[in-house]
Amino acid sequence: MPLTDEEVATTTRRARVMGNLLKKAEAASDFLELKATVLDLCRVVNAQVQAENFPEYD
């Protein structure tokens, strides 16, 4: 049984919304991964700076 025009329109809207949500979730995941990478880099740099400025604490 073929879909009505209204059913097609509703399904299309839902698919578009789901696609947009997926894009936002992927962007959020990418952002969190980038944030974790930056925090790791900051920890490394901080440790290096502390080692250079306070060698007695190594």
CSV table of C-alpha atoms in Angstrom, one decimal, residues 1-20:
chain,number,residue,atom,x,y,z
A,1,MET,CA,0.0,0.0,0.0
A,2,PRO,CA,1.6,3.3,-1.1
A,3,LEU,CA,2.1,6.1,1.4
A,4,THR,CA,-0.1,9.2,1.2
A,5,ASP,CA,1.5,12.6,0.5
A,6,GLU,CA,1.1,13.5,4.2
A,7,GLU,CA,2.9,10.3,5.3
A,8,VAL,CA,5.7,11.0,2.8
A,9,ALA,CA,6.0,14.5,4.1
A,10,THR,CA,6.0,13.4,7.7
A,11,THR,CA,8.6,10.7,7.1
A,12,THR,CA,10.8,13.1,5.2
A,13,ARG,CA,10.6,15.7,8.1
A,14,ARG,CA,11.5,13.0,10.6
A,15,ALA,CA,14.4,11.8,8.5
A,16,ARG,CA,15.7,15.4,8.2
A,17,VAL,CA,15.4,15.9,12.0
A,18,MET,CA,17.1,12.6,12.7
A,19,GLY,CA,19.9,13.6,10.2
A,20,ASN,CA,20.3,17.0,11.9
